[in-house]
Backbone as ProteinMPNN parsed JSONL, in Angstrom:
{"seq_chain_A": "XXXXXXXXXXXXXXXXXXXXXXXXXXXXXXXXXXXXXXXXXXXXXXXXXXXXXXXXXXXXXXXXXXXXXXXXXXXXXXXXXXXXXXXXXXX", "coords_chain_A": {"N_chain_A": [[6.54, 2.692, 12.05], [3.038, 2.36, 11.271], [2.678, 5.123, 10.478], [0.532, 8.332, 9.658], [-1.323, 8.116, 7.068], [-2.512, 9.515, 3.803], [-4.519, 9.263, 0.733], [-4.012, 6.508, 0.3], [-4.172, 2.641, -0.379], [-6.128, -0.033, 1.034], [-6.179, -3.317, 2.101], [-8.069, -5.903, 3.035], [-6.384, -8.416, 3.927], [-6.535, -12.479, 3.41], [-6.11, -13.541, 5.898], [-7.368, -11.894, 7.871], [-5.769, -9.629, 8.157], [-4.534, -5.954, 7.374], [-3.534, -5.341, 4.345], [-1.553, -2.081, 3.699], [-0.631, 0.295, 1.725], [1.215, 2.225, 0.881], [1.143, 5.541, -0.176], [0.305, 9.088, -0.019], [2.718, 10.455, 3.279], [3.277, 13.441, 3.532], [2.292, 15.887, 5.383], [1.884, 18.129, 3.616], [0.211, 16.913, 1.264], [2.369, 16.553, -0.424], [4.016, 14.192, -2.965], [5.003, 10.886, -2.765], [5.094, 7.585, -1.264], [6.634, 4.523, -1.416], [6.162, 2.363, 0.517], [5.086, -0.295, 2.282], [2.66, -1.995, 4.75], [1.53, -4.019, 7.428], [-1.26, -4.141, 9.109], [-2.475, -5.852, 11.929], [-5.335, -6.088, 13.37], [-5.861, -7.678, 15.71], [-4.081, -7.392, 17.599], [-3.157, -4.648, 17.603], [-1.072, -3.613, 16.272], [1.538, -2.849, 14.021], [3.426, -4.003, 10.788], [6.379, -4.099, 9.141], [6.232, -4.725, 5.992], [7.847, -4.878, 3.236], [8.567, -3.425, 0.442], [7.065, -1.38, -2.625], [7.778, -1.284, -6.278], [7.645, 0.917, -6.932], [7.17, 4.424, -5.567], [3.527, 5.172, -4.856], [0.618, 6.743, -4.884], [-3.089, 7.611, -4.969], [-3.774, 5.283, -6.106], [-4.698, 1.721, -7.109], [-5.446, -1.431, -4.996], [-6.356, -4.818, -4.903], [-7.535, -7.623, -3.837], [-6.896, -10.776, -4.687], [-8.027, -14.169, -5.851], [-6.537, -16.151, -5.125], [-5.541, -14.615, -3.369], [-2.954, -13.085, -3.407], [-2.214, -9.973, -3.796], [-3.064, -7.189, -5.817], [-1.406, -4.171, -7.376], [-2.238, -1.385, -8.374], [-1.631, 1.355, -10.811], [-1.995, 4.946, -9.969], [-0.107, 7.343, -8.805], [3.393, 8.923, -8.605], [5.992, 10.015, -7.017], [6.116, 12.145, -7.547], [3.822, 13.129, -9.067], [3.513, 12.008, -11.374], [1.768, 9.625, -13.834], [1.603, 6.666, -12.795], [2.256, 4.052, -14.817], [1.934, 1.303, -14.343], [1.784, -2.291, -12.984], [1.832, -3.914, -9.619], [2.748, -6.792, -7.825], [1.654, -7.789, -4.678], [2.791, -10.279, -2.432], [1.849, -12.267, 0.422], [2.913, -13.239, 3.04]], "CA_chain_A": [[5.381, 2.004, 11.524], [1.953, 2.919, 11.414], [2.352, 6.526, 10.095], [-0.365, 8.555, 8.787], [-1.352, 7.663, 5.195], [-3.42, 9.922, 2.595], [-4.315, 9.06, -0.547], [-3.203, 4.966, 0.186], [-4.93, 1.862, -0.374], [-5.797, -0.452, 2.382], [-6.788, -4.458, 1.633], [-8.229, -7.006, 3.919], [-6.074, -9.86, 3.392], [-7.165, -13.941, 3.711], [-5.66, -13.442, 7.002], [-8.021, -11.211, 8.548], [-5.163, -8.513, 8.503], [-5.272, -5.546, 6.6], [-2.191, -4.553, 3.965], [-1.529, -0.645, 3.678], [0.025, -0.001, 0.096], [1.796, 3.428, 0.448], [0.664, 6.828, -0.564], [1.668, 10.314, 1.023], [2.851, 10.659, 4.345], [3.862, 14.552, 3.961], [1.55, 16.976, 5.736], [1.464, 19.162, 2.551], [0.293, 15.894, 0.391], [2.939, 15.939, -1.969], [5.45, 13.501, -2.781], [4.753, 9.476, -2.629], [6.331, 6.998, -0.879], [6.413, 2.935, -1.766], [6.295, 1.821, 1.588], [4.336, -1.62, 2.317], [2.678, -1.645, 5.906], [0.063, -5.12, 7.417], [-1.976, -3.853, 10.198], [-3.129, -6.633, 13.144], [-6.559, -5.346, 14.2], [-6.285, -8.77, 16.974], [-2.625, -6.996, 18.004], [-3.426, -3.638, 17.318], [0.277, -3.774, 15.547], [1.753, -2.333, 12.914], [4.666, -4.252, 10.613], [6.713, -3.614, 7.455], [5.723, -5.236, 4.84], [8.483, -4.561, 2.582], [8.179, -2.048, -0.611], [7.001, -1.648, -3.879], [8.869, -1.331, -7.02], [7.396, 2.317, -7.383], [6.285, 5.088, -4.886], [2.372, 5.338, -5.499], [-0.528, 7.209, -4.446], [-4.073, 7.134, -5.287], [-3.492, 3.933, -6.581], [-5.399, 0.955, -6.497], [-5.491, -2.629, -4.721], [-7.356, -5.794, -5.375], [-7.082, -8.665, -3.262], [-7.071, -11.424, -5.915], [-8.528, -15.373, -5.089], [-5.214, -16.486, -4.026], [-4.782, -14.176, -1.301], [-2.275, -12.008, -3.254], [-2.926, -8.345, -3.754], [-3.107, -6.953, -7.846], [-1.5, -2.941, -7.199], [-1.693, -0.537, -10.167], [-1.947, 3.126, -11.107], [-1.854, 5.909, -9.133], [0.815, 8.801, -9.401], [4.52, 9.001, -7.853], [6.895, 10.751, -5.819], [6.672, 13.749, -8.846], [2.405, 13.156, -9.678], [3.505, 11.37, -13.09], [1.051, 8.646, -13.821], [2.798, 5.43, -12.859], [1.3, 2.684, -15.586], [2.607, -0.548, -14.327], [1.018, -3.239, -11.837], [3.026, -4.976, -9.438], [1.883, -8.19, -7.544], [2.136, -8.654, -3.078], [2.305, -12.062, -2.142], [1.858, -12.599, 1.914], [3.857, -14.412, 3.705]], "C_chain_A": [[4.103, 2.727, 11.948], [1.963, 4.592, 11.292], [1.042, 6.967, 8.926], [0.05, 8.376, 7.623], [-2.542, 8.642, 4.399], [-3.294, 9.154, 1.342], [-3.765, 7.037, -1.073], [-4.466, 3.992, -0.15], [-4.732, 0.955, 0.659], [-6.832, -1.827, 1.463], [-7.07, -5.324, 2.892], [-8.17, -8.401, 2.907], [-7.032, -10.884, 4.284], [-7.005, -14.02, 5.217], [-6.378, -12.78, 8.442], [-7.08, -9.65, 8.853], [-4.936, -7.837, 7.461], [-3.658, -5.228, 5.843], [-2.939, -3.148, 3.597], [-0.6, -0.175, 2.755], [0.26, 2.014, 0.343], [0.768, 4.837, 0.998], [1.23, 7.774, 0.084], [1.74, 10.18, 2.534], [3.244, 12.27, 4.872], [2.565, 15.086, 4.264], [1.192, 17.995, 4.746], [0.277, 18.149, 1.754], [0.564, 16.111, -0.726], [3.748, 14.578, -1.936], [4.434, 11.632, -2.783], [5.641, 8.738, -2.101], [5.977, 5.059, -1.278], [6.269, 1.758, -0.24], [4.698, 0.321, 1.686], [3.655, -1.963, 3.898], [1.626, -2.996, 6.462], [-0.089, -4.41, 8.568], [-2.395, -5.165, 10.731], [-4.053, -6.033, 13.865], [-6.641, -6.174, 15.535], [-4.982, -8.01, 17.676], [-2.91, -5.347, 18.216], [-1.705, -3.44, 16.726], [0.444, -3.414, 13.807], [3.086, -2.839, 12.482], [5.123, -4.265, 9.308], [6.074, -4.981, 6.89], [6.835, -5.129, 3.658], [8.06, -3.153, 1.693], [7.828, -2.39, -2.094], [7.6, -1.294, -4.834], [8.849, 0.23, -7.489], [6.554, 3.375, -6.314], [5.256, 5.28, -5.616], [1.167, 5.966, -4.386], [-1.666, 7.553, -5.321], [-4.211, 6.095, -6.457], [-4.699, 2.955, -6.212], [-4.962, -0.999, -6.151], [-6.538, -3.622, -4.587], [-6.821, -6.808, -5.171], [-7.48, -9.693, -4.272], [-7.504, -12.996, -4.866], [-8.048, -15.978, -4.807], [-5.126, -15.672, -3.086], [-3.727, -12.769, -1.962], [-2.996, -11.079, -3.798], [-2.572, -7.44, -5.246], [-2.764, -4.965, -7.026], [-1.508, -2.276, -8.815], [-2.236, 0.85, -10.358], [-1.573, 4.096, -10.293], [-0.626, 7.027, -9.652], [2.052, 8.331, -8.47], [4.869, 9.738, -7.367], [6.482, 12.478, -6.471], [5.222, 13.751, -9.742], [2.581, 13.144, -11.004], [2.549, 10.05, -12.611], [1.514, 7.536, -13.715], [2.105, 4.148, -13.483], [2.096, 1.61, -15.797], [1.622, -0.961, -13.129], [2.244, -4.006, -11.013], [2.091, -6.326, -8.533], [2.42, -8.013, -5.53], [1.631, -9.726, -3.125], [2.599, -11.955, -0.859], [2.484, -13.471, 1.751], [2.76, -15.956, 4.14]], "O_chain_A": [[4.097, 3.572, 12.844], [1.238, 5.249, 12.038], [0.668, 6.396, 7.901], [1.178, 8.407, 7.131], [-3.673, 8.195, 4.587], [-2.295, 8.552, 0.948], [-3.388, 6.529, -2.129], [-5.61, 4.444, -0.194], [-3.654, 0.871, 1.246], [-7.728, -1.661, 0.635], [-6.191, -5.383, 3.752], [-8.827, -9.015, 2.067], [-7.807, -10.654, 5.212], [-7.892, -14.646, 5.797], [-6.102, -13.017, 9.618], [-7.514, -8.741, 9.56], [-4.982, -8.47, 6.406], [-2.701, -4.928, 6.556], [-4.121, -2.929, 3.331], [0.54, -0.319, 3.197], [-0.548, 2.854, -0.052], [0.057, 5.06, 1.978], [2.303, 7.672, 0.68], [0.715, 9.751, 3.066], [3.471, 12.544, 6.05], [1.657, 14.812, 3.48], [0.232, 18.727, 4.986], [-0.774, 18.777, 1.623], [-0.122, 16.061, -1.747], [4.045, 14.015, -0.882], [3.205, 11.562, -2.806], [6.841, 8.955, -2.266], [4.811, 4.666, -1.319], [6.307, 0.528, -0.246], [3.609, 0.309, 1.113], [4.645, -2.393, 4.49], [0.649, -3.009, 5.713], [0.939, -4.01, 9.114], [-2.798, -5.844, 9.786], [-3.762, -5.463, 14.916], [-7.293, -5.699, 16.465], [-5.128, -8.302, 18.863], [-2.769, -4.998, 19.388], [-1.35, -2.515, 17.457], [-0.249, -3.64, 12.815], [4.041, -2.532, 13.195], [4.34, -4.43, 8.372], [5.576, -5.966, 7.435], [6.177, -5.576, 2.718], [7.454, -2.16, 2.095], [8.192, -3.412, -2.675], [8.496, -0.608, -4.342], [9.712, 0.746, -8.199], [5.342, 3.192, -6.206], [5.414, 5.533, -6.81], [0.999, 5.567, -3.233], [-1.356, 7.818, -6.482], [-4.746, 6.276, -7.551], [-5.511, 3.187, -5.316], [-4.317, -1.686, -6.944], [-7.628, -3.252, -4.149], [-5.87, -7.22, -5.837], [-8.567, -9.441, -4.793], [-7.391, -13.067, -3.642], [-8.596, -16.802, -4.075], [-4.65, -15.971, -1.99], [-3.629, -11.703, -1.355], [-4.146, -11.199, -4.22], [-1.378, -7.176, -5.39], [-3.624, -4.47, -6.298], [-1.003, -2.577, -9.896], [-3.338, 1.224, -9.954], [-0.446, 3.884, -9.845], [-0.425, 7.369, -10.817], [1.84, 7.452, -7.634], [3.996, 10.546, -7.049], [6.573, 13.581, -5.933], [5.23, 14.216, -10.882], [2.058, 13.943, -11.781], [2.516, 9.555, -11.485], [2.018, 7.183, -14.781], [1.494, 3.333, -12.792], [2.682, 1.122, -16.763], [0.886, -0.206, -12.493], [3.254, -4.522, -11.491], [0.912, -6.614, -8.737], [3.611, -8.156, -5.255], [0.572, -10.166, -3.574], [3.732, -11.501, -0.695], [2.695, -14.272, 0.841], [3.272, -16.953, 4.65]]}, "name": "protein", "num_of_chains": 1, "seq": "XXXXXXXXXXXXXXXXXXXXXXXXXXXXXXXXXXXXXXXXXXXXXXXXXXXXXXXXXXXXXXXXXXXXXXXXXXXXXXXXXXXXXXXXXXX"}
């Protein structure tokens, strides 16, 4: 947990804690990964989050007025344009 992220989006949930929505983790920055990550700034903690239905990077997130988090766009594992949205819902 808590590995560097390029290229990711980062949301401050209702919660005061922040979700971390992917992007690259390779040192070159290729490649994408779907990984799901909440940060605890009161913890300093880092915990999965599960995954999304599509590795994505420079993507975007948009905490919506429920609380959950609107993802969509960005590129994949192979910098094809990935044109779907998917939905996080916190626990």
């Amino acid at each position: 947990m808590g590995e560097v992220h390029t290229d990711h989006a980062a949301v401050l949930l209702l919660d005061g804690t922040v979700l971390i929505a992917s992007g690259r983790i390779n040192a070159d920055n290729t490649g994408a990964t779907a990984t799901l990550e909440i940060y605890d700034s009161a913890s300093g903690e880092f915990s999965n989050a599960g995954s999304m239905g599509s590795p994505r990077a420079d993507h975007a997130a948009t905490l919506l007025q429920n609380g959950n988090v609107l993802i969509t766009g960005g590129f994949n594992d192979t910098a094809t344009v990935v044109d779907t949205a998917e939905l996080f819902v916190p626990n």
